[in-house]
PDB file of C-alpha atoms in Angstrom:
ATOM      1  CA  MET A   3     -42.934 -37.911 -52.360  1.00 95.00           C
ATOM      2  CA  TYR A   4     -43.465 -38.732 -48.596  1.00 97.00           C
ATOM      3  CA  VAL A   5     -44.054 -35.850 -46.548  1.00 98.00           C
ATOM      4  CA  GLY A   6     -45.862 -37.844 -43.858  1.00 97.00           C
ATOM      5  CA  ARG A   7     -48.744 -36.013 -42.267  1.00 98.00           C
ATOM      6  CA  PHE A   8     -49.263 -32.289 -43.582  1.00 98.00           C
ATOM      7  CA  ILE A   9     -51.664 -29.608 -42.497  1.00 98.00           C
ATOM      8  CA  VAL A  10     -52.777 -26.569 -45.029  1.00 98.00           C
ATOM      9  CA  VAL A  11     -53.761 -23.325 -42.653  1.00 98.00           C
ATOM     10  CA  ALA A  12     -55.781 -20.532 -44.231  1.00 97.00           C
ATOM     11  CA  PRO A  13     -56.841 -17.560 -42.347  1.00 95.00           C
ATOM     12  CA  ASP A  14     -60.388 -18.882 -42.623  1.00 96.00           C
ATOM     13  CA  ARG A  15     -60.129 -22.455 -43.019  1.00 98.00           C
ATOM     14  CA  ALA A  16     -57.733 -25.363 -42.395  1.00 98.00           C
ATOM     15  CA  GLY A  17     -57.083 -29.195 -43.243  1.00 98.00           C
ATOM     16  CA  TYR A  18     -55.011 -32.016 -42.267  1.00 98.00           C
ATOM     17  CA  ARG A  19     -54.106 -35.084 -43.676  1.00 98.00           C
ATOM     18  CA  VAL A  20     -52.539 -38.514 -41.962  1.00 98.00           C
ATOM     19  CA  SER A  21     -50.312 -40.174 -44.401  1.00 97.00           C
ATOM     20  CA  SER A  22     -48.474 -43.250 -43.227  1.00 95.00           C
ATOM     21  CA  ARG A  23     -46.260 -45.786 -44.339  1.00 92.00           C
ATOM     22  CA  SER A  24     -46.227 -47.977 -40.879  1.00 89.00           C
ATOM     23  CA  PHE A  25     -49.650 -47.358 -39.640  1.00 91.00           C
ATOM     24  CA  PRO A  26     -52.186 -46.881 -42.609  1.00 94.00           C
ATOM     25  CA  ASN A  27     -55.325 -48.525 -40.791  1.00 95.00           C
ATOM     26  CA  ARG A  28     -56.669 -45.667 -39.442  1.00 97.00           C
ATOM     27  CA  LYS A  29     -59.608 -43.064 -39.745  1.00 98.00           C
ATOM     28  CA  VAL A  30     -61.036 -39.781 -38.516  1.00 98.00           C
ATOM     29  CA  ILE A  31     -64.151 -39.707 -36.473  1.00 98.00           C
ATOM     30  CA  GLU A  32     -66.364 -37.245 -34.923  1.00 98.00           C
ATOM     31  CA  ARG A  33     -66.763 -37.051 -31.104  1.00 95.00           C
ATOM     32  CA  ASP A  34     -69.086 -34.540 -29.609  1.00 91.00           C
ATOM     33  CA  GLY A  35     -67.753 -31.852 -31.917  1.00 91.00           C
ATOM     34  CA  THR A  36     -63.647 -32.977 -31.831  1.00 98.00           C
ATOM     35  CA  LEU A  37     -62.360 -34.730 -35.037  1.00 98.00           C
ATOM     36  CA  THR A  38     -60.345 -37.716 -33.739  1.00 98.00           C
ATOM     37  CA  VAL A  39     -57.695 -40.161 -35.564  1.00 98.00           C
ATOM     38  CA  VAL A  40     -58.481 -43.792 -34.348  1.00 97.00           C
ATOM     39  CA  PRO A  41     -57.431 -46.947 -35.389  1.00 96.00           C
ATOM     40  CA  THR A  42     -60.009 -48.887 -37.683  1.00 96.00           C
ATOM     41  CA  ALA A  43     -61.115 -52.039 -36.700  1.00 93.00           C
ATOM     42  CA  GLU A  44     -58.922 -53.815 -39.063  1.00 93.00           C
ATOM     43  CA  ALA A  45     -55.778 -52.685 -37.651  1.00 93.00           C
ATOM     44  CA  PRO A  46     -53.411 -54.428 -35.423  1.00 93.00           C
ATOM     45  CA  GLU A  47     -53.216 -53.946 -31.693  1.00 92.00           C
ATOM     46  CA  THR A  48     -50.347 -51.693 -31.077  1.00 91.00           C
ATOM     47  CA  ASP A  49     -49.135 -49.774 -28.085  1.00 90.00           C
ATOM     48  CA  ASN A  50     -47.747 -46.421 -30.085  1.00 90.00           C
ATOM     49  CA  PRO A  51     -49.001 -43.570 -28.205  1.00 90.00           C
ATOM     50  CA  TYR A  52     -49.203 -41.577 -31.718  1.00 93.00           C
ATOM     51  CA  ILE A  53     -51.627 -43.398 -33.856  1.00 93.00           C
ATOM     52  CA  SER A  54     -54.799 -42.030 -31.759  1.00 96.00           C
ATOM     53  CA  TYR A  55     -55.041 -38.423 -31.041  1.00 98.00           C
ATOM     54  CA  ASN A  56     -57.560 -35.409 -31.637  1.00 98.00           C
ATOM     55  CA  CYS A  57     -56.726 -34.036 -34.777  1.00 98.00           C
ATOM     56  CA  LEU A  58     -59.079 -30.912 -34.577  1.00 98.00           C
ATOM     57  CA  ARG A  59     -61.156 -28.960 -31.995  1.00 98.00           C
ATOM     58  CA  THR A  60     -62.590 -25.737 -31.851  1.00 98.00           C
ATOM     59  CA  THR A  61     -62.707 -23.589 -28.601  1.00 97.00           C
ATOM     60  CA  GLU A  62     -65.897 -23.518 -26.494  1.00 96.00           C
ATOM     61  CA  ASP A  63     -66.474 -19.982 -27.484  1.00 95.00           C
ATOM     62  CA  ASP A  64     -66.275 -20.915 -31.554  1.00 95.00           C
ATOM     63  CA  GLU A  65     -63.588 -18.240 -31.655  1.00 97.00           C
ATOM     64  CA  PHE A  66     -60.797 -20.448 -32.689  1.00 98.00           C
ATOM     65  CA  ALA A  67     -60.076 -23.846 -34.308  1.00 98.00           C
ATOM     66  CA  VAL A  68     -57.077 -25.998 -33.484  1.00 98.00           C
ATOM     67  CA  ILE A  69     -55.698 -28.707 -36.154  1.00 98.00           C
ATOM     68  CA  GLY A  70     -52.375 -30.762 -35.677  1.00 98.00           C
ATOM     69  CA  ASN A  71     -50.574 -34.252 -35.950  1.00 98.00           C
ATOM     70  CA  GLY A  72     -51.107 -35.343 -32.325  1.00 97.00           C
ATOM     71  CA  THR A  73     -52.052 -34.804 -28.602  1.00 97.00           C
ATOM     72  CA  GLN A  74     -50.354 -30.751 -28.884  1.00 98.00           C
ATOM     73  CA  VAL A  75     -54.072 -29.657 -30.155  1.00 98.00           C
ATOM     74  CA  ASP A  76     -55.690 -30.269 -26.732  1.00 98.00           C
ATOM     75  CA  PRO A  77     -53.412 -27.931 -25.071  1.00 98.00           C
ATOM     76  CA  ILE A  78     -53.465 -25.540 -27.805  1.00 98.00           C
ATOM     77  CA  THR A  79     -57.155 -25.700 -27.131  1.00 98.00           C
ATOM     78  CA  GLU A  80     -57.050 -25.203 -23.580  1.00 98.00           C
ATOM     79  CA  LYS A  81     -54.756 -22.122 -23.627  1.00 98.00           C
ATOM     80  CA  LEU A  82     -56.945 -20.389 -26.014  1.00 98.00           C
ATOM     81  CA  GLU A  83     -60.154 -21.315 -23.805  1.00 98.00           C
ATOM     82  CA  SER A  84     -57.580 -19.297 -21.055  1.00 98.00           C
ATOM     83  CA  GLY A  85     -57.257 -16.194 -23.139  1.00 98.00           C
ATOM     84  CA  TYR A  86     -53.838 -16.910 -24.244  1.00 98.00           C
ATOM     85  CA  PRO A  87     -52.996 -14.998 -27.414  1.00 98.00           C
ATOM     86  CA  PRO A  88     -52.997 -17.786 -30.387  1.00 98.00           C
ATOM     87  CA  ARG A  89     -49.366 -17.201 -31.356  1.00 98.00           C
ATOM     88  CA  ASP A  90     -48.433 -17.896 -27.602  1.00 98.00           C
ATOM     89  CA  ALA A  91     -50.661 -21.059 -27.273  1.00 98.00           C
ATOM     90  CA  LEU A  92     -49.162 -22.613 -30.094  1.00 98.00           C
ATOM     91  CA  ALA A  93     -45.465 -21.661 -29.610  1.00 98.00           C
ATOM     92  CA  GLU A  94     -46.050 -22.519 -25.843  1.00 98.00           C
ATOM     93  CA  SER A  95     -47.586 -26.224 -26.384  1.00 98.00           C
ATOM     94  CA  LEU A  96     -45.288 -27.081 -29.454  1.00 98.00           C
ATOM     95  CA  LEU A  97     -42.308 -26.202 -27.317  1.00 98.00           C
ATOM     96  CA  ALA A  98     -43.405 -27.765 -23.939  1.00 98.00           C
ATOM     97  CA  LEU A  99     -44.560 -31.072 -25.989  1.00 98.00           C
ATOM     98  CA  ASP A 100     -41.412 -31.294 -28.245  1.00 98.00           C
ATOM     99  CA  TYR A 101     -40.968 -33.347 -31.350  1.00 97.00           C
ATOM    100  CA  GLU A 102     -42.069 -37.147 -31.006  1.00 96.00           C
ATOM    101  CA  LYS A 103     -39.855 -39.040 -29.283  1.00 93.00           C
ATOM    102  CA  ASP A 104     -40.410 -42.135 -31.817  1.00 92.00           C
ATOM    103  CA  ASP A 105     -37.587 -43.726 -34.301  1.00 92.00           C
ATOM    104  CA  TYR A 106     -38.087 -40.741 -36.975  1.00 93.00           C
ATOM    105  CA  ASP A 107     -37.965 -37.898 -34.429  1.00 96.00           C
ATOM    106  CA  THR A 108     -41.302 -36.900 -35.945  1.00 97.00           C
ATOM    107  CA  PRO A 109     -41.842 -33.202 -35.853  1.00 98.00           C
ATOM    108  CA  ARG A 110     -45.157 -31.548 -34.304  1.00 98.00           C
ATOM    109  CA  ILE A 111     -47.493 -29.665 -36.357  1.00 98.00           C
ATOM    110  CA  ALA A 112     -50.097 -27.256 -35.689  1.00 98.00           C
ATOM    111  CA  GLY A 113     -52.385 -24.609 -36.729  1.00 98.00           C
ATOM    112  CA  VAL A 114     -55.047 -22.102 -35.377  1.00 98.00           C
ATOM    113  CA  VAL A 115     -57.562 -20.262 -37.412  1.00 98.00           C
ATOM    114  CA  GLY A 116     -59.271 -17.380 -35.963  1.00 96.00           C
ATOM    115  CA  GLU A 117     -59.038 -13.461 -36.011  1.00 92.00           C
ATOM    116  CA  GLU A 118     -55.443 -14.169 -35.987  1.00 93.00           C
ATOM    117  CA  SER A 119     -54.293 -17.352 -37.787  1.00 97.00           C
ATOM    118  CA  TYR A 120     -50.853 -18.824 -37.363  1.00 98.00           C
ATOM    119  CA  VAL A 121     -49.140 -22.228 -38.455  1.00 98.00           C
ATOM    120  CA  GLY A 122     -46.205 -24.093 -36.412  1.00 98.00           C
ATOM    121  CA  ILE A 123     -43.845 -26.772 -36.261  1.00 98.00           C
ATOM    122  CA  VAL A 124     -41.429 -28.046 -33.793  1.00 98.00           C
ATOM    123  CA  ARG A 125     -38.463 -30.531 -35.061  1.00 98.00           C
ATOM    124  CA  ARG A 126     -35.522 -31.614 -33.329  1.00 97.00           C
ATOM    125  CA  ASP A 127     -33.319 -28.733 -34.596  1.00 98.00           C
ATOM    126  CA  ALA A 128     -36.257 -25.814 -34.265  1.00 97.00           C
ATOM    127  CA  LEU A 129     -39.546 -24.433 -33.563  1.00 98.00           C
ATOM    128  CA  LEU A 130     -41.022 -22.259 -36.165  1.00 98.00           C
ATOM    129  CA  VAL A 131     -44.491 -20.401 -35.692  1.00 98.00           C
ATOM    130  CA  GLU A 132     -45.874 -17.808 -38.556  1.00 98.00           C
ATOM    131  CA  ALA A 133     -48.660 -15.428 -38.653  1.00 97.00           C
ATOM    132  CA  LEU A 134     -50.326 -16.291 -41.987  1.00 94.00           C
ATOM    133  CA  GLY A 135     -52.272 -14.318 -44.734  1.00 93.00           C
ATOM    134  CA  GLU A 136     -52.488 -17.023 -47.250  1.00 97.00           C
ATOM    135  CA  PRO A 137     -52.761 -20.885 -47.341  1.00 98.00           C
ATOM    136  CA  THR A 138     -49.580 -22.327 -46.197  1.00 98.00           C
ATOM    137  CA  LEU A 139     -48.384 -26.022 -45.875  1.00 98.00           C
ATOM    138  CA  VAL A 140     -46.079 -27.564 -43.156  1.00 98.00           C
ATOM    139  CA  ALA A 141     -45.468 -31.601 -43.193  1.00 98.00           C
ATOM    140  CA  THR A 142     -43.785 -33.560 -40.696  1.00 98.00           C
ATOM    141  CA  TYR A 143     -40.957 -34.641 -43.429  1.00 97.00           C
ATOM    142  CA  GLU A 144     -39.174 -32.995 -46.476  1.00 97.00           C
ATOM    143  CA  LYS A 145     -41.709 -29.702 -46.371  1.00 98.00           C
ATOM    144  CA  ASP A 146     -41.087 -28.895 -42.555  1.00 98.00           C
ATOM    145  CA  SER A 147     -40.902 -25.553 -42.840  1.00 98.00           C
ATOM    146  CA  PRO A 148     -44.025 -23.304 -43.702  1.00 98.00           C
ATOM    147  CA  GLU A 149     -44.922 -22.670 -47.409  1.00 98.00           C
ATOM    148  CA  ALA A 150     -47.549 -21.081 -48.849  1.00 98.00           C
ATOM    149  CA  THR A 151     -49.787 -23.195 -51.347  1.00 98.00           C
ATOM    150  CA  THR A 152     -53.116 -23.543 -52.547  1.00 97.00           C
ATOM    151  CA  LEU A 153     -56.361 -24.771 -50.863  1.00 97.00           C
ATOM    152  CA  GLU A 154     -59.127 -24.585 -53.487  1.00 97.00           C
ATOM    153  CA  ALA A 155     -62.008 -25.903 -52.000  1.00 98.00           C
ATOM    154  CA  THR A 156     -64.067 -24.091 -48.736  1.00 97.00           C
ATOM    155  CA  GLU A 157     -66.255 -26.797 -47.932  1.00 97.00           C
ATOM    156  CA  PRO A 158     -64.833 -28.874 -44.801  1.00 98.00           C
ATOM    157  CA  ASP A 159     -65.580 -32.106 -46.499  1.00 98.00           C
ATOM    158  CA  ALA A 160     -64.168 -31.187 -49.703  1.00 98.00           C
ATOM    159  CA  MET A 161     -61.003 -29.736 -48.248  1.00 98.00           C
ATOM    160  CA  ALA A 162     -60.613 -33.188 -46.656  1.00 98.00           C
ATOM    161  CA  ARG A 163     -60.547 -34.745 -49.902  1.00 98.00           C
ATOM    162  CA  GLU A 164     -58.889 -32.271 -51.705  1.00 98.00           C
ATOM    163  CA  LEU A 165     -55.703 -32.589 -49.119  1.00 98.00           C
ATOM    164  CA  TYR A 166     -56.406 -36.420 -49.499  1.00 98.00           C
ATOM    165  CA  GLU A 167     -56.010 -36.392 -53.151  1.00 98.00           C
ATOM    166  CA  ARG A 168     -52.890 -34.304 -52.909  1.00 98.00           C
ATOM    167  CA  GLY A 169     -50.291 -35.573 -54.823  1.00 95.00           C
ATOM    168  CA  PHE A 170     -48.069 -36.936 -51.753  1.00 98.00           C
ATOM    169  CA  GLU A 171     -47.465 -40.289 -51.138  1.00 98.00           C
ATOM    170  CA  HIS A 172     -49.425 -43.138 -48.798  1.00 98.00           C
ATOM    171  CA  PRO A 173     -53.035 -40.859 -47.997  1.00 98.00           C
ATOM    172  CA  VAL A 174     -54.928 -42.549 -44.916  1.00 98.00           C
ATOM    173  CA  CYS A 175     -57.529 -39.653 -44.122  1.00 98.00           C
ATOM    174  CA  GLY A 176     -58.226 -36.189 -43.623  1.00 98.00           C
ATOM    175  CA  ALA A 177     -60.079 -33.837 -41.684  1.00 98.00           C
ATOM    176  CA  ALA A 178     -61.007 -30.002 -42.364  1.00 98.00           C
ATOM    177  CA  VAL A 179     -62.585 -26.819 -40.779  1.00 98.00           C
ATOM    178  CA  ALA A 180     -63.898 -23.493 -42.018  1.00 98.00           C
ATOM    179  CA  ARG A 181     -65.445 -20.454 -40.616  1.00 94.00           C
ATOM    180  CA  THR A 182     -68.887 -20.091 -42.210  1.00 86.00           C
ATOM    181  CA  GLU A 183     -71.261 -17.437 -40.806  1.00 84.00           C
ATOM    182  CA  GLY A 184     -69.154 -16.658 -37.491  1.00 83.00           C
ATOM    183  CA  ALA A 185     -69.312 -20.268 -36.628  1.00 92.00           C
ATOM    184  CA  PHE A 186     -66.750 -23.374 -37.406  1.00 97.00           C
ATOM    185  CA  ARG A 187     -68.014 -26.283 -39.568  1.00 97.00           C
ATOM    186  CA  THR A 188     -65.922 -29.712 -39.623  1.00 98.00           C
ATOM    187  CA  GLY A 189     -65.488 -32.458 -42.614  1.00 98.00           C
ATOM    188  CA  MET A 190     -63.834 -35.655 -42.679  1.00 98.00           C
ATOM    189  CA  TYR A 191     -62.702 -37.772 -45.592  1.00 98.00           C
ATOM    190  CA  ASN A 192     -61.631 -41.465 -44.923  1.00 98.00           C
ATOM    191  CA  GLY A 193     -60.515 -42.495 -48.533  1.00 93.00           C
ATOM    192  CA  GLU A 194     -64.087 -44.496 -49.005  1.00 74.00           C
TER     193      GLU A 194
END
């Protein structure tokens, strides 16, 4: 089954996987504490605005981690740093940016991990934001409503690999974050 990009968010950790049929030549890199999806050296040139973006950021005070499939990660993080409650930062940013205006009306998905943890999606027909107490998955296609799932790994690199190896089609790369001893740690897996 092809579900596109997906996130799994739990109260203390989260992971994201890029899945792609049309642009598989991407990887996750770390830049100044932010994890970013970028084209690989082998990728064909494109002007597609949805190919490269920050997929995981933490707030400056290390109180929250934000994960998602596009540019919504940045405004959610900035709103949290400005004092917005997590639910409001997530809902306002998803609503403002709306779903991606591509050929598939791709939904935007995002999650916030912190004292309160949330997962959200904005689709062509809905905006859903849910508080969570267990690992919850939401994807851009097929599984586009939050649903309970499993997330066995607790270390970021292992979580990114676990999501990469999950049985959905066309894995490309993954990123993850976990709170350990009061601080967030990040990890990635690029299918190597």
